[in-house]
Short mmCIF file of C-alpha atoms in Angstrom, two decimals:
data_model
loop_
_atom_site.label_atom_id
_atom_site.label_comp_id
_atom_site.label_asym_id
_atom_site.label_seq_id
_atom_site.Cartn_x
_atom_site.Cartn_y
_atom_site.Cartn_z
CA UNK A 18 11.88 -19.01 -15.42
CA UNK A 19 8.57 -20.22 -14.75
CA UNK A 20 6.09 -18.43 -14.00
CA UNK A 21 4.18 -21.09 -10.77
CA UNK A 22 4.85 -23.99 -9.22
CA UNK A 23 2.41 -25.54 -7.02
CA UNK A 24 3.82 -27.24 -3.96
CA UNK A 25 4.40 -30.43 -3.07
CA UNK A 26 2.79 -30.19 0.55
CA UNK A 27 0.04 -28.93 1.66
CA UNK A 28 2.00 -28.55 5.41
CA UNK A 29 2.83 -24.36 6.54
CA UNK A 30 5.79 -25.52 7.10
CA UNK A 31 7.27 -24.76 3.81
CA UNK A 32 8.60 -21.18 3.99
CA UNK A 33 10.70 -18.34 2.35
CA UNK A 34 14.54 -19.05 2.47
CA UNK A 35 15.20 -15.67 3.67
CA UNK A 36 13.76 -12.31 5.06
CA UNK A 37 9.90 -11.92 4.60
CA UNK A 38 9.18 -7.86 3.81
CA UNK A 39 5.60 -8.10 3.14
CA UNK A 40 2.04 -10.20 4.15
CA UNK A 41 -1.24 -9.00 2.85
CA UNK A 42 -4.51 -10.42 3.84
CA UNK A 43 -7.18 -10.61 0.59
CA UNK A 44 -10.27 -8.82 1.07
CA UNK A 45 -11.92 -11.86 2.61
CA UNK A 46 -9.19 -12.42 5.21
CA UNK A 47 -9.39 -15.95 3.44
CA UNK A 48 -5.96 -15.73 1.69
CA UNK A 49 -2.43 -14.55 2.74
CA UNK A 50 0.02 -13.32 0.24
CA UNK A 51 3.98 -13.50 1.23
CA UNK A 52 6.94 -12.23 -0.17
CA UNK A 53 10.47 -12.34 0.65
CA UNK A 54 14.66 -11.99 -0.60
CA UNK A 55 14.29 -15.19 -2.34
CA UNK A 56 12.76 -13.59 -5.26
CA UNK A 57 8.97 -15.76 -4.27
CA UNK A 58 5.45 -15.20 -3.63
CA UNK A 59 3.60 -17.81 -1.68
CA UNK A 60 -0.07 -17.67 -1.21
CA UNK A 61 -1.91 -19.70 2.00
CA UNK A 62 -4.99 -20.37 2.72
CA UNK A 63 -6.59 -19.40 5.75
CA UNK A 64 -8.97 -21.30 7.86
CA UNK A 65 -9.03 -20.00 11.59
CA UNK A 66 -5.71 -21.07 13.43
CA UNK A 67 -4.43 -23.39 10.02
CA UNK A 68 -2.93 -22.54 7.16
CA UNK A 69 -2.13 -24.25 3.96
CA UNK A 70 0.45 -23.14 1.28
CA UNK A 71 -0.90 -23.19 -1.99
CA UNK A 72 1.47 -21.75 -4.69
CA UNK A 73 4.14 -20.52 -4.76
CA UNK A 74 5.23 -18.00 -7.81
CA UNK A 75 8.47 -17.13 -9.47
CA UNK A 76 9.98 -14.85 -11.96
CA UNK A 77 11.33 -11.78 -9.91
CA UNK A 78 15.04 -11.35 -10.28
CA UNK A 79 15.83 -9.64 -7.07
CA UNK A 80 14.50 -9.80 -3.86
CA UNK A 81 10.31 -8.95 -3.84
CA UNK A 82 9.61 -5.39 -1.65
CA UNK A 83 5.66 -5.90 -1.16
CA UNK A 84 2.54 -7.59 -2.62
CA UNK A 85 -1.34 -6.14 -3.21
CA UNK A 86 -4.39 -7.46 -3.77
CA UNK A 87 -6.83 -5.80 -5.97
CA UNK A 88 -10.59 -5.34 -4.83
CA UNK A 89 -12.39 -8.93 -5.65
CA UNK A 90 -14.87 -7.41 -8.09
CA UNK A 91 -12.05 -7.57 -10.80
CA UNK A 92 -11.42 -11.20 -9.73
CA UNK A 93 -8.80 -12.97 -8.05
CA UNK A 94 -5.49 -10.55 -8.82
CA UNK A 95 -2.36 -9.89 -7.02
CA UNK A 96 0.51 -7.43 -7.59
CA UNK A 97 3.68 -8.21 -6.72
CA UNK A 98 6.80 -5.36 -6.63
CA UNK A 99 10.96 -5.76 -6.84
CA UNK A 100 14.40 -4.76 -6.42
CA UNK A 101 14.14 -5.47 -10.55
CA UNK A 102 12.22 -3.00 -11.32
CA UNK A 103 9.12 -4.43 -12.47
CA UNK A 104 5.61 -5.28 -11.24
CA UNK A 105 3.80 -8.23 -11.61
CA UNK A 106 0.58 -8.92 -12.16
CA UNK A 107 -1.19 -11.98 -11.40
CA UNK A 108 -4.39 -13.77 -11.78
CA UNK A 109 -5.61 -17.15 -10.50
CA UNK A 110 -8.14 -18.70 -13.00
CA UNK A 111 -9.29 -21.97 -12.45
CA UNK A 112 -6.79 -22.94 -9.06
CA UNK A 113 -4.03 -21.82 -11.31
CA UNK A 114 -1.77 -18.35 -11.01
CA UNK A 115 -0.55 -16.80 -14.10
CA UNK A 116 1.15 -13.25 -14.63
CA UNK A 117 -1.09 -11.49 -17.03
CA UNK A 118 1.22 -8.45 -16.86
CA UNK A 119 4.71 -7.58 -16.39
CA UNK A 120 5.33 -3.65 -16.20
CA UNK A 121 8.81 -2.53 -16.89
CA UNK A 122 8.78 1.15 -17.36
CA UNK A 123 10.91 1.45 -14.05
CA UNK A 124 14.92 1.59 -14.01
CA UNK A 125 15.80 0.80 -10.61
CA UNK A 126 14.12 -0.80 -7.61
CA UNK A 127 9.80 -0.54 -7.27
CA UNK A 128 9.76 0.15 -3.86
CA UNK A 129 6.17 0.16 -3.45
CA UNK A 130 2.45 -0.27 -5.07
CA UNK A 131 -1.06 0.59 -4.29
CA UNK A 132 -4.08 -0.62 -6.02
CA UNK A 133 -6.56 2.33 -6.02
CA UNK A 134 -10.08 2.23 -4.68
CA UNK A 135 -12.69 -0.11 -6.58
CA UNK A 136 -14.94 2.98 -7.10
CA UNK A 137 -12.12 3.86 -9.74
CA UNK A 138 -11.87 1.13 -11.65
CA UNK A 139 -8.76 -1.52 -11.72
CA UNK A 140 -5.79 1.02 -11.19
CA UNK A 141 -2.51 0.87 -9.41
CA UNK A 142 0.14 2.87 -8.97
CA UNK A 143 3.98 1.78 -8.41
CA UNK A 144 6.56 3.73 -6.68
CA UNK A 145 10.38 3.29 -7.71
CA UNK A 146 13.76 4.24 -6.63
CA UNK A 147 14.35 6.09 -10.20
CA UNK A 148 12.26 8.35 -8.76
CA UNK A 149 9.16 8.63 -10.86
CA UNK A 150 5.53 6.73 -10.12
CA UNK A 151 3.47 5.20 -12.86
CA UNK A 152 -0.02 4.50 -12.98
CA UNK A 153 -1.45 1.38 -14.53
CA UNK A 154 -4.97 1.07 -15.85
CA UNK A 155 -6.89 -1.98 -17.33
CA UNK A 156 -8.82 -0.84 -20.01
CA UNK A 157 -11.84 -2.63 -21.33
CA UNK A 158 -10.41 -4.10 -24.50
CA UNK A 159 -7.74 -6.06 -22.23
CA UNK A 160 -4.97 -3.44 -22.59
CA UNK A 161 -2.90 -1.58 -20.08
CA UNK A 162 -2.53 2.22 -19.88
CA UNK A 163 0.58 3.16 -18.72
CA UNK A 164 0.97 7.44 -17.25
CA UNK A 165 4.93 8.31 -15.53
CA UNK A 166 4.98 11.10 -13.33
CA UNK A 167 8.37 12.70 -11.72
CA UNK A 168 7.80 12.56 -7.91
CA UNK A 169 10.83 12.56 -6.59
CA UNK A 170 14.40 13.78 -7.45
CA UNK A 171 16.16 10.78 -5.54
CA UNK A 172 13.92 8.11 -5.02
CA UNK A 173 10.01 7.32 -4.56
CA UNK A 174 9.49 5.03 -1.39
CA UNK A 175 6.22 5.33 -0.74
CA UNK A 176 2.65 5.53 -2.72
CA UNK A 177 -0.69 5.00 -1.33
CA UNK A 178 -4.58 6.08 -2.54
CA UNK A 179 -6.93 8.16 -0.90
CA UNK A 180 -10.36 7.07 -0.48
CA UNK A 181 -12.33 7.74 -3.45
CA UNK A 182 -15.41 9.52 -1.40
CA UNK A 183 -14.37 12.83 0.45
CA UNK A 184 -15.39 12.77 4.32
CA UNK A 185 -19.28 13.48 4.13
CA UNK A 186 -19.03 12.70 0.59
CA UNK A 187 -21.75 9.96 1.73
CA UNK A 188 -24.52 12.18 2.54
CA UNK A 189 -25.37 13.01 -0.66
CA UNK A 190 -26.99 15.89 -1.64
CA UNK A 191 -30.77 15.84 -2.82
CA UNK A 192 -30.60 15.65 -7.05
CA UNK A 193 -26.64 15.04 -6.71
CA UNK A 194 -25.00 12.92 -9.33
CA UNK A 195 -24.52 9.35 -7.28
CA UNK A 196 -20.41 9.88 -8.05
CA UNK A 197 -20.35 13.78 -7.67
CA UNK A 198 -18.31 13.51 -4.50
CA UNK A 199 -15.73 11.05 -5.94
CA UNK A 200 -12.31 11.87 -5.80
CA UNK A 201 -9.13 9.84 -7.99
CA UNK A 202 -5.73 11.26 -5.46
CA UNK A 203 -2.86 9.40 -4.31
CA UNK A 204 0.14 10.41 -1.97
CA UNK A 205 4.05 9.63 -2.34
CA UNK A 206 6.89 9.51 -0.29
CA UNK A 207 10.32 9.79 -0.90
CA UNK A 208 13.88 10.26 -0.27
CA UNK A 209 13.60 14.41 -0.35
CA UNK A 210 11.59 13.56 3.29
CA UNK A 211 8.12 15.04 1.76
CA UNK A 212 5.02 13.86 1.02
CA UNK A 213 3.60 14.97 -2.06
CA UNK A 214 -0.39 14.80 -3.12
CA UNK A 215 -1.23 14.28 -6.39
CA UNK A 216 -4.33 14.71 -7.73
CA UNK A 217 -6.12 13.92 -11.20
CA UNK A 218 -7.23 16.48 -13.72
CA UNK A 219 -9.44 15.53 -15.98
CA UNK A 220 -9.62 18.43 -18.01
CA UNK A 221 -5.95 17.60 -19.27
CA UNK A 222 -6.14 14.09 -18.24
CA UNK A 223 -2.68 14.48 -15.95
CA UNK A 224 -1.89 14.01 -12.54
CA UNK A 225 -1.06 17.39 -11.35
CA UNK A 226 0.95 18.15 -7.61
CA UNK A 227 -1.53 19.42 -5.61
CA UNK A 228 0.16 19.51 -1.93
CA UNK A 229 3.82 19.18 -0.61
CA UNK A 230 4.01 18.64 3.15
CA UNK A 231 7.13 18.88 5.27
CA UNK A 232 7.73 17.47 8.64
CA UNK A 233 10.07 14.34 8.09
CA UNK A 234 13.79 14.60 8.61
CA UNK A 235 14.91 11.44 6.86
CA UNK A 236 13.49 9.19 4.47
CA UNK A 237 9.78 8.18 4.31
CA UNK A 238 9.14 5.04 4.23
CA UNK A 239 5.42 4.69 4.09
CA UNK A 240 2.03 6.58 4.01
CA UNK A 241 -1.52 5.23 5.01
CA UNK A 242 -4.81 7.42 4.35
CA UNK A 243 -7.69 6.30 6.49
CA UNK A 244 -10.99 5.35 5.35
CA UNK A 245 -13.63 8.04 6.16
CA UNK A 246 -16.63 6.60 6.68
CA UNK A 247 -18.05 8.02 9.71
CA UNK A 248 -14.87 10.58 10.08
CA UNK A 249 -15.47 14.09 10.08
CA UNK A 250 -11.83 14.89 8.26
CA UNK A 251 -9.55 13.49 6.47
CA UNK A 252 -6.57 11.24 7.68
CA UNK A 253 -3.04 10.73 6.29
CA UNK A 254 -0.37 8.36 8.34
CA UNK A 255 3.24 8.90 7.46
CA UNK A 256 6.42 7.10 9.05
CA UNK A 257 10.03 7.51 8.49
CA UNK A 258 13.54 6.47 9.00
CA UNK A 259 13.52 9.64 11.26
CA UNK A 260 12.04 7.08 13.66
CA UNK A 261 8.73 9.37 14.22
CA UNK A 262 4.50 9.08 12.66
CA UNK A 263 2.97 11.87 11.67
CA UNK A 264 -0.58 12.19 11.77
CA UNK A 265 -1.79 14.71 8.76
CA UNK A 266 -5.20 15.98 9.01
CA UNK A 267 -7.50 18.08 6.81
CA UNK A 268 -11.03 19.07 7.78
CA UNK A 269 -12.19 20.22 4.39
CA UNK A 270 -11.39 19.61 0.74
CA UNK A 271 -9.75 23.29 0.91
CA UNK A 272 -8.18 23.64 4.32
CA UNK A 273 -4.85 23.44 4.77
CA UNK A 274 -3.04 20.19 6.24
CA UNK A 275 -2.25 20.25 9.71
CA UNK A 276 0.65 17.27 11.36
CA UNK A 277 0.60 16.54 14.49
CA UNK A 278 3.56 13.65 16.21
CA UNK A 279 2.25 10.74 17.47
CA UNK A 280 3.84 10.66 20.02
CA UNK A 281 6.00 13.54 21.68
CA UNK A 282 9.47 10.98 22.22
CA UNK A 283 10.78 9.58 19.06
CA UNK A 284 10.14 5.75 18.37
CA UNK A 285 13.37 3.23 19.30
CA UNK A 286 14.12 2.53 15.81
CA UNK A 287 13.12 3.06 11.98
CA UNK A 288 9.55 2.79 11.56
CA UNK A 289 8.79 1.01 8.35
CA UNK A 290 4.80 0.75 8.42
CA UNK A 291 1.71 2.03 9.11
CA UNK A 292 -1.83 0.66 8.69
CA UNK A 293 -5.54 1.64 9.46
CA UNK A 294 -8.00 -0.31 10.87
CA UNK A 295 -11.41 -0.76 8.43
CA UNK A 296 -12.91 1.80 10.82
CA UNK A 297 -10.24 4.23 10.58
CA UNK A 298 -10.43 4.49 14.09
CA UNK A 299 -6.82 2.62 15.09
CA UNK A 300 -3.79 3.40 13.27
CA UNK A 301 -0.96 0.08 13.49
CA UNK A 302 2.76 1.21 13.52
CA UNK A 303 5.76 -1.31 12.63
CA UNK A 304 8.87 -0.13 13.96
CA UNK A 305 12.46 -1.74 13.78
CA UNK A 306 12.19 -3.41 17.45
CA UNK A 307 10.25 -5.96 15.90
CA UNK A 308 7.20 -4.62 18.54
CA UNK A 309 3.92 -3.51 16.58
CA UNK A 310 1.76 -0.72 18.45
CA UNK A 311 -1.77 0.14 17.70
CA UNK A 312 -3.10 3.27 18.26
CA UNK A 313 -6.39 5.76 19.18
CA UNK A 314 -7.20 9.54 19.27
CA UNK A 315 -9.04 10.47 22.47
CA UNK A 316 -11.36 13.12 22.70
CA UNK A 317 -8.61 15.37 23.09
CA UNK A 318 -6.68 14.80 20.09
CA UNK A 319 -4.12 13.10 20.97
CA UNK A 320 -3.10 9.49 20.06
CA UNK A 321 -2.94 6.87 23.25
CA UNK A 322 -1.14 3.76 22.74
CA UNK A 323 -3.63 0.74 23.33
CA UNK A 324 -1.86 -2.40 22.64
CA UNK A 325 1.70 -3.47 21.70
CA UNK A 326 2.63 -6.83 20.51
CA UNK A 327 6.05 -8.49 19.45
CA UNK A 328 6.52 -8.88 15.61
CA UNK A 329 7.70 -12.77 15.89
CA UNK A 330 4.34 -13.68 17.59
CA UNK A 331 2.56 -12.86 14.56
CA UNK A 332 3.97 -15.41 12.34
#
């Protein structure tokens, strides 16, 4: 099957035959990656209110769960997830996208992926329904290093990074080494309803389980940890087929996590998402109504709604 085709108009009309599950903005907000059941990516370009379709990509064999783009230092790369089990990896050189990896270490369904921060190098990490989460690395003679980690007995639904600076880590401390507050952790969610933390040891050069939190009642279906620049603690969004968000905070590298609902009433259906803002400040929650709700902590500590907006306005 190939691999691209470029399409034959340059109109937004052309779209996915079937249900879209994903859209990711690059880090410019200058391209917009789509995938869907038909087994495609498509990739538009963005200028204000217009929007141009400008490949479209092929070679998944089921339908395509989520896409990612890496930071732009490493160039122009997206990653691309299935029902198949395998992850994609492409690269546009030239105006031209080619897959410059296909990972197949999964047996069932990759259910999600993560790149990790830039500070880290090019790194991503793949959830899958068998269960276990592997952890890709570009090396610097062009190869791929490939760790598997058990993370969940029944299936692995969720995976995302933490930032690679601790909160304060940016005040550094006079004669400090410039990376001595760096930190290489990730969080998964799964079928068993927890979250587990994972953390990197580099004196056995594993990832080791560092925290299991409970809270969930069904499934967890995605995780977001907010960027902390500027906030005093650390942030972890969860969301579930429970239909509730939790809101996990930490206020030092060796406290103990503390949840908190985000709201008291559950939500009306499944929530599949959640998303910070570059800030950190507003937390976005996608819920099965098709309504997407953004959302603040006051000075009290508790999280206000402050804007809700129908899901088939957006595209």
């Amino acid at each position: 099957m190939a691999e691209s085709t470029k399409p034959a108009t340059n109109s937004f009309d052309t779209q996915h035959e079937d249900m879209i599950h994903d859209a990711q903005m690059d880090y410019y907000g200058k391209r917009l990656a789509t995938c869907s059941s038909d087994r495609t990516i498509r990739i538009f370009e963005v200028e204000g209110e217009n929007q141009r379709l400008i490949q479209v990509l092929q070679g998944h064999e089921g339908p395509v769960w989520q896409v990612a783009w890496a930071h732009p230092k490493f160039g122009s790369i997206l990653a691309s997830c299935s029902y198949d089990g395998r992850v994609f990896i492409w690269k546009e050189v030239e105006g031209n996208w080619t897959k410059i990896k296909e990972h197949t270490h999964h047996t069932s369904s990759v259910n999600s992926i993560s790149w990790a921060p830039h500070e880290l190098g090019p790194v991503i990490a793949c959830a899958s329904s068998d269960g276990k989460v592997s952890v890709l690395t570009f090396r610097d003679d062009a190869t791929w290093d490939v760790q598997v980690l058990q993370a969940d007995a029944i299936g692995c639904n969720a995976v995302a990074w933490a930032p690679a600076t601790t909160p304060g880590g940016l005040i550094q401390v006079s004669g400090a080494a410039p990376n001595a507050n760096s930190v290489k952790r990730f969080a998964t969610g799964g079928c068993d309803n927890q979250i587990k933390i994972w953390s990197w040891r580099e004196d056995t050069n594993t990832w080791k389980e560092e925290d299991s939190l409970e809270g969930h009642t069904d499934w967890i279906r995605d995780l977001a940890w907010a960027p902390n620049i500027g906030l005093p603690k650390t942030y972890l969004a969860s969301c579930s087929q429970d239909k509730t968000v939790l809101i996990w905070t930490k206020d030092s590298p060796n406290g103990s996590w503390v949840k908190k609902a985000l709201k008291a009433e559950k939500f009306p259906d499944v929530v599949w998402r959640v998303s910070w803002s570059l800030s950190g400040n507003i937390l976005a929650v996608s819920c099965g109504d098709n309504k997407v709700t953004l959302w603040k902590e006051n000075l009290k500590g508790d999280w206000e709604c402050v804007s809700e907006m129908e899901e088939k306005n957006i595209y």
